Amino acid sequence: MKLNKQDILNALKTITAPGEGENMVDSGAVTNVVTFADEVIVDITIKNPTLQARKKTEVEIMQTIHKKVYEKAKVKVNVKVEAAAAAPKNEIKGKAIPGIQNIVAVASGKGGVGKSTVTANLAVTLSKMGFKVGVLDADIYGPSIPIMFDVANERPISVNVDGKSKMKPVENYGVKVLSIGFFTKPDQAVIWRGPMASKALNQMIFDAAWGELDFLLLDLPPGTGDIHLSIMQALPITGAVVVSTPQNVALADAKKGVAMFQQDSINVPVLGIIENMAYFTPAELPENKYYIFGKEGAKHLAEDLKVPFLGEVPLVQSIREAGDVGRPAAMQTATPIEEAFENITREVVQQVVYRNEALPATEAIKITTMAGCSAVKKK
């Protein structure tokens, strides 16, 4: 079937442009429509810079053309974001790390939700997909990444890079790892005030020979505090992933974690929410699902906050066992666990792609007033 350009435009007039009071054709949001046989390309410019607005626009255009013009049309939508210019800020920009393409922070509002476990499994899955990956264990007071990668007894060595002495990250399973755990004894408590912890983190970030990485995952400590601000002041973070379990007490803190990244003075894109310990399936009853901590709580939270839901991880004994012995469960081939982490990792990668296409590069922030450390109020 040969598509007609005017039919496409008439169909698009039934859709309201994001951030506009009129339809996307009359508002001028649709800048070009090209048809060839049963193919159509729609170029559109929107003012809403969020990932959700971009995806919603794409889906609405596709669904409308399929419904009102031709259900088998091959539709391609090119979305360009033309965000309003931000007021100039009095801030000092942080430094990007040469060779690192994307920095993804993995956070949680509270401890005990499996954030480090998710980080480790995301890292090895990205590595299995062919990406070059590093993990920075930024949980200064409770570093667990060395145990999960079976490198707790390893130590970074010093290498010479361009005449400067740098730390070479420890590597296992194709993932480069740095953690404060490499520099402390197993039974030694890290009793540091914020400035000292921040200085140690900066050394692991900028005095390390990370080399070329597609992804650097930051395993942040629980909560919303000084370490988080220090990291976001030091690095231009591509986006953040928030991990939560389904029960209300965890969701309440996860909501605060999302709000922290969305605060105006921080403004780090939230790539989505992962629900850990979503349900329990006993080995002897593989078809049964028991929702011990509640059902789909993180999924509903993602819908309420209008951020992507990246997927769910079941509560399985082998995930815990694998973390304890230092071989992340996602490395177990042809298992539901491997499939779950592959699906989640693909979603994370897709959200990073959307984010990089739709938004300008994130800049490291500079908190200049106590307002940057105040309680966040989201409407």
Short mmCIF file of C-alpha atoms in Angstrom, two decimals:
data_model
loop_
_atom_site.label_atom_id
_atom_site.label_comp_id
_atom_site.label_asym_id
_atom_site.label_seq_id
_atom_site.Cartn_x
_atom_site.Cartn_y
_atom_site.Cartn_z
CA MET A 1 0.00 0.00 0.00
CA LYS A 2 1.22 3.49 -0.87
CA LEU A 3 0.82 5.93 2.00
CA ASN A 4 -0.32 9.50 1.48
CA LYS A 5 1.48 12.31 3.31
CA GLN A 6 -1.72 14.29 3.90
CA ASP A 7 -3.39 11.26 5.50
CA ILE A 8 -0.45 11.02 7.88
CA LEU A 9 -0.67 14.72 8.77
CA ASN A 10 -4.43 14.47 9.35
CA ALA A 11 -3.85 11.54 11.71
CA LEU A 12 -1.14 13.40 13.61
CA LYS A 13 -3.49 16.34 14.13
CA THR A 14 -5.38 14.15 16.60
CA ILE A 15 -2.36 14.04 18.95
CA THR A 16 -1.43 16.84 21.33
CA ALA A 17 2.25 17.75 21.30
CA PRO A 18 4.04 17.36 24.68
CA GLY A 19 4.17 20.72 26.41
CA GLU A 20 1.93 22.38 23.80
CA GLY A 21 -1.71 23.37 23.92
CA GLU A 22 -2.52 22.25 20.37
CA ASN A 23 -1.92 19.27 18.13
CA MET A 24 1.58 18.39 17.00
CA VAL A 25 1.01 19.48 13.39
CA ASP A 26 -0.52 22.91 13.97
CA SER A 27 1.92 23.63 16.80
CA GLY A 28 4.82 23.13 14.40
CA ALA A 29 6.23 20.21 16.41
CA VAL A 30 6.10 17.94 13.33
CA THR A 31 8.87 19.32 11.12
CA ASN A 32 8.79 16.78 8.30
CA VAL A 33 6.87 13.75 7.03
CA VAL A 34 8.29 11.50 4.29
CA THR A 35 6.37 8.59 2.77
CA PHE A 36 7.59 5.86 0.44
CA ALA A 37 5.26 2.96 -0.37
CA ASP A 38 4.23 1.57 3.05
CA GLU A 39 7.05 3.36 4.91
CA VAL A 40 6.76 6.68 6.72
CA ILE A 41 9.32 8.80 8.53
CA VAL A 42 8.13 11.47 10.97
CA ASP A 43 10.49 14.15 12.27
CA ILE A 44 9.23 15.88 15.41
CA THR A 45 10.69 18.40 17.84
CA ILE A 46 9.45 18.48 21.45
CA LYS A 47 10.30 20.76 24.36
CA ASN A 48 9.94 18.24 27.19
CA PRO A 49 13.45 16.83 27.82
CA THR A 50 12.41 13.71 29.78
CA LEU A 51 12.95 10.19 28.49
CA GLN A 52 9.29 9.44 29.16
CA ALA A 53 8.09 12.29 26.91
CA ARG A 54 10.27 11.02 24.09
CA LYS A 55 9.02 7.43 24.37
CA LYS A 56 5.40 8.53 24.78
CA THR A 57 5.65 10.67 21.63
CA GLU A 58 7.12 7.81 19.59
CA VAL A 59 4.49 5.34 20.74
CA GLU A 60 1.57 7.73 20.18
CA ILE A 61 2.67 8.54 16.64
CA MET A 62 3.12 4.87 15.74
CA GLN A 63 -0.20 3.81 17.27
CA THR A 64 -2.10 6.66 15.61
CA ILE A 65 -0.71 5.96 12.13
CA HIS A 66 -1.41 2.25 12.50
CA LYS A 67 -4.95 2.91 13.72
CA LYS A 68 -6.03 5.77 11.48
CA VAL A 69 -4.00 5.25 8.29
CA TYR A 70 -2.59 1.76 7.77
CA GLU A 71 -2.10 -0.91 10.43
CA LYS A 72 0.91 -2.47 8.71
CA ALA A 73 2.75 0.78 8.00
CA LYS A 74 6.47 0.77 8.73
CA VAL A 75 6.88 3.84 10.92
CA LYS A 76 10.10 5.51 12.01
CA VAL A 77 9.94 8.47 14.39
CA ASN A 78 12.88 10.85 14.83
CA VAL A 79 12.41 12.83 18.04
CA LYS A 80 14.51 15.92 18.65
CA VAL A 81 14.44 17.70 22.00
CA GLU A 82 14.55 21.47 21.96
CA ALA A 83 14.61 22.25 25.66
CA ALA A 84 14.39 25.81 26.87
CA ALA A 85 17.79 27.29 27.70
CA ALA A 86 18.56 27.00 31.39
CA ALA A 87 19.52 30.06 33.39
CA PRO A 88 23.29 30.30 33.82
CA LYS A 89 24.52 28.70 37.03
CA ASN A 90 27.41 29.83 39.17
CA GLU A 91 29.12 26.46 39.37
CA ILE A 92 32.45 24.79 38.71
CA LYS A 93 32.18 21.88 36.32
CA GLY A 94 33.60 18.53 37.35
CA LYS A 95 35.96 16.55 35.15
CA ALA A 96 34.92 13.67 32.96
CA ILE A 97 37.17 10.59 33.10
CA PRO A 98 38.96 10.16 29.76
CA GLY A 99 37.95 6.95 28.01
CA ILE A 100 34.74 6.33 29.97
CA GLN A 101 31.62 6.68 27.84
CA ASN A 102 28.80 6.24 30.38
CA ILE A 103 28.72 6.49 34.18
CA VAL A 104 25.68 4.84 35.75
CA ALA A 105 24.97 5.22 39.47
CA VAL A 106 23.16 2.32 41.17
CA ALA A 107 21.41 3.59 44.29
CA SER A 108 18.82 2.65 46.88
CA GLY A 109 16.94 4.61 49.46
CA LYS A 110 17.75 2.07 52.18
CA GLY A 111 20.12 -0.78 52.90
CA GLY A 112 19.36 -4.47 52.53
CA VAL A 113 17.53 -4.32 49.20
CA GLY A 114 20.30 -6.02 47.21
CA LYS A 115 21.81 -2.97 45.49
CA SER A 116 25.35 -4.37 45.40
CA THR A 117 24.08 -7.74 44.19
CA VAL A 118 22.21 -6.05 41.36
CA THR A 119 25.28 -3.93 40.51
CA ALA A 120 27.54 -7.00 40.30
CA ASN A 121 25.11 -8.90 38.11
CA LEU A 122 24.49 -5.91 35.83
CA ALA A 123 28.26 -5.59 35.41
CA VAL A 124 28.92 -9.20 34.45
CA THR A 125 25.90 -9.24 32.13
CA LEU A 126 27.15 -6.11 30.36
CA SER A 127 30.54 -7.79 30.03
CA LYS A 128 28.92 -10.92 28.58
CA MET A 129 27.16 -8.68 26.03
CA GLY A 130 30.55 -7.45 24.85
CA PHE A 131 30.77 -4.10 26.66
CA LYS A 132 33.87 -2.90 28.49
CA VAL A 133 32.78 -2.49 32.10
CA GLY A 134 34.11 -1.16 35.39
CA VAL A 135 32.63 -1.03 38.90
CA LEU A 136 33.51 1.58 41.51
CA ASP A 137 32.42 0.45 44.98
CA ALA A 138 31.45 3.82 46.47
CA ASP A 139 29.92 2.23 49.57
CA ILE A 140 32.79 3.42 51.77
CA TYR A 141 31.40 2.05 55.04
CA GLY A 142 30.18 -1.32 53.77
CA PRO A 143 32.17 -2.37 50.69
CA SER A 144 30.95 -5.74 49.43
CA ILE A 145 31.86 -5.70 45.74
CA PRO A 146 35.31 -7.37 46.30
CA ILE A 147 33.58 -10.39 47.88
CA MET A 148 31.00 -10.61 45.10
CA PHE A 149 33.75 -10.66 42.45
CA ASP A 150 35.95 -13.10 44.40
CA VAL A 151 38.79 -10.57 44.62
CA ALA A 152 38.69 -9.74 48.34
CA ASN A 153 42.35 -10.77 48.76
CA GLU A 154 43.57 -8.91 45.69
CA ARG A 155 45.21 -5.48 45.73
CA PRO A 156 45.43 -2.87 42.95
CA ILE A 157 48.94 -2.38 41.61
CA SER A 158 50.58 0.88 40.58
CA VAL A 159 51.09 1.56 36.88
CA ASN A 160 52.64 4.47 34.99
CA VAL A 161 50.26 6.37 32.71
CA ASP A 162 51.64 9.40 30.84
CA GLY A 163 54.30 9.87 33.48
CA LYS A 164 51.85 9.66 36.39
CA SER A 165 51.42 6.86 38.90
CA LYS A 166 47.91 5.37 38.74
CA MET A 167 46.03 2.53 40.43
CA LYS A 168 45.28 -0.38 38.13
CA PRO A 169 41.81 -1.77 38.99
CA VAL A 170 41.52 -5.43 39.93
CA GLU A 171 39.82 -7.42 37.17
CA ASN A 172 37.66 -10.55 37.19
CA TYR A 173 34.95 -11.90 34.87
CA GLY A 174 35.89 -9.15 32.40
CA VAL A 175 34.98 -6.39 34.88
CA LYS A 176 37.44 -3.86 36.34
CA VAL A 177 36.85 -3.23 40.06
CA LEU A 178 38.01 -0.66 42.60
CA SER A 179 36.82 -0.55 46.21
CA ILE A 180 37.91 0.88 49.55
CA GLY A 181 37.75 -2.76 50.66
CA PHE A 182 41.06 -3.33 48.87
CA PHE A 183 42.78 -0.91 51.22
CA THR A 184 41.37 -2.00 54.59
CA LYS A 185 41.57 -5.19 56.62
CA PRO A 186 38.49 -7.46 56.58
CA ASP A 187 37.77 -6.79 60.26
CA GLN A 188 38.63 -3.08 60.12
CA ALA A 189 35.81 -0.56 60.43
CA VAL A 190 36.06 2.56 58.28
CA ILE A 191 35.39 5.39 60.75
CA TRP A 192 35.74 8.44 58.54
CA ARG A 193 33.99 11.76 58.42
CA GLY A 194 32.48 12.91 55.12
CA PRO A 195 35.46 14.93 53.78
CA MET A 196 37.90 12.06 54.29
CA ALA A 197 35.55 9.56 52.64
CA SER A 198 35.03 11.94 49.73
CA LYS A 199 38.79 12.36 49.29
CA ALA A 200 39.26 8.58 49.16
CA LEU A 201 36.54 8.30 46.53
CA ASN A 202 38.09 11.04 44.42
CA GLN A 203 41.40 9.15 44.46
CA MET A 204 39.73 5.95 43.29
CA ILE A 205 37.93 7.89 40.57
CA PHE A 206 40.66 10.10 39.14
CA ASP A 207 43.87 8.33 40.19
CA ALA A 208 42.86 5.03 38.59
CA ALA A 209 43.88 3.65 35.21
CA TRP A 210 40.38 2.66 34.08
CA GLY A 211 41.32 2.62 30.40
CA GLU A 212 38.54 2.49 27.81
CA LEU A 213 35.12 1.67 29.32
CA ASP A 214 31.65 1.64 27.83
CA PHE A 215 30.10 1.63 31.31
CA LEU A 216 31.36 2.53 34.77
CA LEU A 217 28.84 1.41 37.39
CA LEU A 218 28.90 3.24 40.73
CA ASP A 219 27.68 1.14 43.66
CA LEU A 220 26.47 3.96 45.92
CA PRO A 221 25.85 3.58 49.66
CA PRO A 222 22.25 3.46 50.93
CA GLY A 223 20.34 6.67 51.57
CA THR A 224 20.75 10.21 50.30
CA GLY A 225 23.74 11.82 51.92
CA ASP A 226 27.22 13.26 51.74
CA ILE A 227 28.81 10.50 49.63
CA HIS A 228 26.10 10.88 46.98
CA LEU A 229 26.63 14.64 46.76
CA SER A 230 30.41 14.18 46.60
CA ILE A 231 30.11 11.70 43.73
CA MET A 232 27.75 13.96 41.79
CA GLN A 233 30.01 16.94 42.37
CA ALA A 234 33.03 14.99 41.12
CA LEU A 235 31.54 13.25 38.07
CA PRO A 236 29.14 13.95 35.21
CA ILE A 237 26.85 10.97 35.81
CA THR A 238 24.98 9.70 32.73
CA GLY A 239 22.03 8.40 34.73
CA ALA A 240 20.90 6.63 37.88
CA VAL A 241 19.24 3.28 38.53
CA VAL A 242 17.29 2.86 41.78
CA VAL A 243 16.91 -0.60 43.37
CA SER A 244 14.04 -1.41 45.71
CA THR A 245 12.14 -4.36 47.12
CA PRO A 246 8.33 -4.42 46.78
CA GLN A 247 7.27 -3.62 50.37
CA ASN A 248 6.09 -0.15 51.39
CA VAL A 249 8.92 0.54 53.86
CA ALA A 250 11.48 0.10 51.05
CA LEU A 251 9.38 1.94 48.46
CA ALA A 252 9.11 5.00 50.69
CA ASP A 253 12.91 5.27 50.75
CA ALA A 254 13.27 4.44 47.05
CA LYS A 255 10.96 7.35 46.31
CA LYS A 256 13.33 9.64 48.21
CA GLY A 257 16.24 8.23 46.21
CA VAL A 258 14.52 9.10 42.93
CA ALA A 259 13.62 12.56 44.28
CA MET A 260 17.26 13.19 45.18
CA PHE A 261 18.42 12.68 41.60
CA GLN A 262 15.52 14.75 40.25
CA GLN A 263 16.17 17.72 42.55
CA ASP A 264 16.79 20.88 40.52
CA SER A 265 20.29 21.40 41.93
CA ILE A 266 21.30 17.81 41.04
CA ASN A 267 19.25 16.93 37.93
CA VAL A 268 20.66 13.49 37.13
CA PRO A 269 18.38 11.54 34.74
CA VAL A 270 16.73 8.53 36.42
CA LEU A 271 17.05 5.62 34.01
CA GLY A 272 14.55 3.56 35.95
CA ILE A 273 13.70 1.35 38.93
CA ILE A 274 14.61 -2.32 39.45
CA GLU A 275 12.49 -4.48 41.75
CA ASN A 276 14.65 -6.98 43.65
CA MET A 277 13.28 -9.97 45.61
CA ALA A 278 10.08 -9.55 43.61
CA TYR A 279 8.76 -13.03 44.36
CA PHE A 280 9.91 -16.43 45.67
CA THR A 281 9.74 -19.60 43.63
CA PRO A 282 10.77 -22.83 45.40
CA ALA A 283 12.93 -25.21 43.36
CA GLU A 284 10.46 -28.06 43.84
CA LEU A 285 7.53 -25.92 42.60
CA PRO A 286 9.00 -23.92 39.69
CA GLU A 287 5.59 -22.73 38.47
CA ASN A 288 4.61 -21.18 41.80
CA LYS A 289 5.26 -17.57 42.78
CA TYR A 290 4.99 -16.35 46.37
CA TYR A 291 5.01 -12.57 46.83
CA ILE A 292 6.66 -12.47 50.24
CA PHE A 293 7.35 -8.72 50.28
CA GLY A 294 4.29 -7.64 48.29
CA LYS A 295 3.43 -7.69 44.62
CA GLU A 296 4.75 -5.24 41.99
CA GLY A 297 5.35 -2.44 44.49
CA ALA A 298 8.38 -1.04 42.63
CA LYS A 299 6.57 -1.35 39.31
CA HIS A 300 3.67 0.74 40.61
CA LEU A 301 6.13 3.24 42.11
CA ALA A 302 7.81 3.63 38.72
CA GLU A 303 4.41 4.31 37.15
CA ASP A 304 3.55 6.87 39.84
CA LEU A 305 6.89 8.67 39.46
CA LYS A 306 6.77 8.42 35.65
CA VAL A 307 10.14 6.73 35.38
CA PRO A 308 10.84 3.48 33.48
CA PHE A 309 10.40 0.12 35.21
CA LEU A 310 13.51 -1.86 34.27
CA GLY A 311 12.42 -5.29 35.47
CA GLU A 312 12.26 -7.62 38.43
CA VAL A 313 14.64 -10.09 40.08
CA PRO A 314 13.16 -13.07 41.92
CA LEU A 315 14.14 -14.07 45.45
CA VAL A 316 16.27 -17.13 44.73
CA GLN A 317 18.70 -18.86 47.05
CA SER A 318 21.32 -19.30 44.34
CA ILE A 319 21.64 -15.52 43.88
CA ARG A 320 22.69 -15.15 47.50
CA GLU A 321 24.95 -18.20 47.35
CA ALA A 322 26.59 -16.98 44.14
CA GLY A 323 27.30 -13.58 45.69
CA ASP A 324 28.82 -15.16 48.78
CA VAL A 325 31.23 -17.33 46.78
CA GLY A 326 32.16 -14.48 44.45
CA ARG A 327 30.60 -15.64 41.19
CA PRO A 328 27.56 -13.46 40.28
CA ALA A 329 24.43 -15.49 39.55
CA ALA A 330 23.97 -13.94 36.09
CA MET A 331 26.91 -16.10 34.96
CA GLN A 332 24.80 -19.25 35.43
CA THR A 333 23.97 -20.10 31.83
CA ALA A 334 20.51 -21.11 30.60
CA THR A 335 18.80 -20.29 33.89
CA PRO A 336 15.85 -18.00 34.76
CA ILE A 337 18.31 -15.85 36.75
CA GLU A 338 20.51 -15.27 33.71
CA GLU A 339 17.43 -14.42 31.65
CA ALA A 340 16.11 -11.99 34.28
CA PHE A 341 19.39 -10.07 34.47
CA GLU A 342 19.78 -10.07 30.67
CA ASN A 343 16.32 -8.52 30.29
CA ILE A 344 17.05 -5.88 32.94
CA THR A 345 20.47 -5.09 31.48
CA ARG A 346 19.02 -4.65 27.99
CA GLU A 347 16.51 -2.19 29.44
CA VAL A 348 19.29 -0.26 31.19
CA VAL A 349 21.31 -0.07 27.97
CA GLN A 350 18.24 1.05 26.02
CA GLN A 351 17.50 3.78 28.55
CA VAL A 352 21.10 4.98 28.34
CA VAL A 353 20.76 5.14 24.55
CA TYR A 354 17.48 7.10 24.82
CA ARG A 355 19.01 9.40 27.42
CA ASN A 356 22.10 10.14 25.32
CA GLU A 357 20.00 10.85 22.23
CA ALA A 358 17.40 12.99 23.98
CA LEU A 359 19.35 14.97 26.57
CA PRO A 360 22.58 16.97 26.71
CA ALA A 361 25.52 15.53 28.63
CA THR A 362 25.14 15.67 32.40
CA GLU A 363 27.47 18.08 34.14
CA ALA A 364 28.99 17.54 37.54
CA ILE A 365 27.17 19.75 40.03
CA LYS A 366 28.47 22.22 42.55
CA ILE A 367 26.40 22.65 45.68
CA THR A 368 26.85 26.28 46.68
CA THR A 369 24.25 26.62 49.43
CA MET A 370 22.66 24.50 52.14
CA ALA A 371 19.61 24.29 49.87
CA GLY A 372 21.46 21.51 48.05
CA CYS A 373 21.41 19.45 51.22
CA SER A 374 17.86 20.21 52.30
CA ALA A 375 14.84 17.96 52.30
CA VAL A 376 13.47 17.41 48.83
CA LYS A 377 9.84 18.24 48.24
CA LYS A 378 8.28 16.82 45.12
CA LYS A 379 4.84 17.88 43.98
#
